[in-house]
């Protein structure tokens, strides 16, 4: 899912998957 990249760019933190 590409939402992980979006979440990282939005929050600036590490996604739950990584």
mmCIF file with all atom_site columns, N, CA and C in Angstrom:
data_model
loop_
_atom_site.group_PDB
_atom_site.id
_atom_site.type_symbol
_atom_site.label_atom_id
_atom_site.label_alt_id
_atom_site.label_comp_id
_atom_site.label_asym_id
_atom_site.label_entity_id
_atom_site.label_seq_id
_atom_site.pdbx_PDB_ins_code
_atom_site.Cartn_x
_atom_site.Cartn_y
_atom_site.Cartn_z
_atom_site.occupancy
_atom_site.B_iso_or_equiv
_atom_site.pdbx_formal_charge
_atom_site.auth_seq_id
_atom_site.auth_comp_id
_atom_site.auth_asym_id
_atom_site.auth_atom_id
_atom_site.pdbx_PDB_model_num
ATOM 1  N N  . UNK A 1 1  ? 0.851  -1.206 0.000  1.00 0.00 ? 1  UNK A N  1
ATOM 2  C CA . UNK A 1 1  ? 0.000  0.000  0.000  1.00 0.00 ? 1  UNK A CA 1
ATOM 3  C C  . UNK A 1 1  ? 0.885  1.254  0.000  1.00 0.00 ? 1  UNK A C  1
ATOM 4  N N  . UNK A 1 2  ? 0.537  2.173  -0.860 1.00 0.00 ? 2  UNK A N  1
ATOM 5  C CA . UNK A 1 2  ? 1.342  3.391  -0.960 1.00 0.00 ? 2  UNK A CA 1
ATOM 6  C C  . UNK A 1 2  ? 0.949  4.405  0.118  1.00 0.00 ? 2  UNK A C  1
ATOM 7  N N  . UNK A 1 3  ? -0.103 4.076  0.877  1.00 0.00 ? 3  UNK A N  1
ATOM 8  C CA . UNK A 1 3  ? -0.549 5.007  1.910  1.00 0.00 ? 3  UNK A CA 1
ATOM 9  C C  . UNK A 1 3  ? 0.546  5.202  2.963  1.00 0.00 ? 3  UNK A C  1
ATOM 10 N N  . UNK A 1 4  ? 1.427  4.213  3.067  1.00 0.00 ? 4  UNK A N  1
ATOM 11 C CA . UNK A 1 4  ? 2.514  4.290  4.044  1.00 0.00 ? 4  UNK A CA 1
ATOM 12 C C  . UNK A 1 4  ? 3.406  5.496  3.730  1.00 0.00 ? 4  UNK A C  1
ATOM 13 N N  . UNK A 1 5  ? 3.701  5.676  2.438  1.00 0.00 ? 5  UNK A N  1
ATOM 14 C CA . UNK A 1 5  ? 4.558  6.779  2.032  1.00 0.00 ? 5  UNK A CA 1
ATOM 15 C C  . UNK A 1 5  ? 3.869  8.102  2.330  1.00 0.00 ? 5  UNK A C  1
ATOM 16 N N  . UNK A 1 6  ? 2.573  8.162  2.055  1.00 0.00 ? 6  UNK A N  1
ATOM 17 C CA . UNK A 1 6  ? 1.814  9.377  2.318  1.00 0.00 ? 6  UNK A CA 1
ATOM 18 C C  . UNK A 1 6  ? 1.812  9.700  3.805  1.00 0.00 ? 6  UNK A C  1
ATOM 19 N N  . UNK A 1 7  ? 1.619  8.686  4.627  1.00 0.00 ? 7  UNK A N  1
ATOM 20 C CA . UNK A 1 7  ? 1.575  8.892  6.062  1.00 0.00 ? 7  UNK A CA 1
ATOM 21 C C  . UNK A 1 7  ? 2.921  9.393  6.575  1.00 0.00 ? 7  UNK A C  1
ATOM 22 N N  . UNK A 1 8  ? 3.987  8.881  5.972  1.00 0.00 ? 8  UNK A N  1
ATOM 23 C CA . UNK A 1 8  ? 5.324  9.295  6.396  1.00 0.00 ? 8  UNK A CA 1
ATOM 24 C C  . UNK A 1 8  ? 5.579  10.740 5.998  1.00 0.00 ? 8  UNK A C  1
ATOM 25 N N  . UNK A 1 9  ? 5.141  11.126 4.803  1.00 0.00 ? 9  UNK A N  1
ATOM 26 C CA . UNK A 1 9  ? 5.361  12.493 4.331  1.00 0.00 ? 9  UNK A CA 1
ATOM 27 C C  . UNK A 1 9  ? 4.475  13.476 5.078  1.00 0.00 ? 9  UNK A C  1
ATOM 28 N N  . UNK A 1 10 ? 3.316  12.998 5.538  1.00 0.00 ? 10 UNK A N  1
ATOM 29 C CA . UNK A 1 10 ? 2.385  13.879 6.230  1.00 0.00 ? 10 UNK A CA 1
ATOM 30 C C  . UNK A 1 10 ? 2.792  14.083 7.679  1.00 0.00 ? 10 UNK A C  1
ATOM 31 N N  . UNK A 1 11 ? 3.043  12.984 8.377  1.00 0.00 ? 11 UNK A N  1
ATOM 32 C CA . UNK A 1 11 ? 3.394  13.065 9.792  1.00 0.00 ? 11 UNK A CA 1
ATOM 33 C C  . UNK A 1 11 ? 4.890  13.277 9.974  1.00 0.00 ? 11 UNK A C  1
ATOM 34 N N  . UNK A 1 12 ? 5.672  12.771 9.031  1.00 0.00 ? 12 UNK A N  1
ATOM 35 C CA . UNK A 1 12 ? 7.116  12.906 9.139  1.00 0.00 ? 12 UNK A CA 1
ATOM 36 C C  . UNK A 1 12 ? 7.694  11.865 10.080 1.00 0.00 ? 12 UNK A C  1
ATOM 37 N N  . UNK A 1 13 ? 6.892  10.850 10.397 1.00 0.00 ? 13 UNK A N  1
ATOM 38 C CA . UNK A 1 13 ? 7.354  9.796  11.295 1.00 0.00 ? 13 UNK A CA 1
ATOM 39 C C  . UNK A 1 13 ? 7.371  8.459  10.573 1.00 0.00 ? 13 UNK A C  1
ATOM 40 N N  . UNK A 1 14 ? 7.904  7.454  11.246 1.00 0.00 ? 14 UNK A N  1
ATOM 41 C CA . UNK A 1 14 ? 7.986  6.129  10.649 1.00 0.00 ? 14 UNK A CA 1
ATOM 42 C C  . UNK A 1 14 ? 6.616  5.476  10.661 1.00 0.00 ? 14 UNK A C  1
ATOM 43 N N  . UNK A 1 15 ? 6.188  4.901  9.521  1.00 0.00 ? 15 UNK A N  1
ATOM 44 C CA . UNK A 1 15 ? 4.895  4.237  9.415  1.00 0.00 ? 15 UNK A CA 1
ATOM 45 C C  . UNK A 1 15 ? 4.808  3.008  10.296 1.00 0.00 ? 15 UNK A C  1
ATOM 46 N N  . UNK A 1 16 ? 3.606  2.520  10.518 1.00 0.00 ? 16 UNK A N  1
ATOM 47 C CA . UNK A 1 16 ? 3.408  1.359  11.382 1.00 0.00 ? 16 UNK A CA 1
ATOM 48 C C  . UNK A 1 16 ? 3.999  0.091  10.765 1.00 0.00 ? 16 UNK A C  1
ATOM 49 N N  . UNK A 1 17 ? 4.131  0.101  9.437  1.00 0.00 ? 17 UNK A N  1
ATOM 50 C CA . UNK A 1 17 ? 4.621  -1.101 8.760  1.00 0.00 ? 17 UNK A CA 1
ATOM 51 C C  . UNK A 1 17 ? 6.137  -1.182 8.851  1.00 0.00 ? 17 UNK A C  1
ATOM 52 N N  . UNK A 1 18 ? 6.795  -0.059 9.065  1.00 0.00 ? 18 UNK A N  1
ATOM 53 C CA . UNK A 1 18 ? 8.230  -0.093 9.059  1.00 0.00 ? 18 UNK A CA 1
ATOM 54 C C  . UNK A 1 18 ? 8.799  0.638  10.236 1.00 0.00 ? 18 UNK A C  1
#
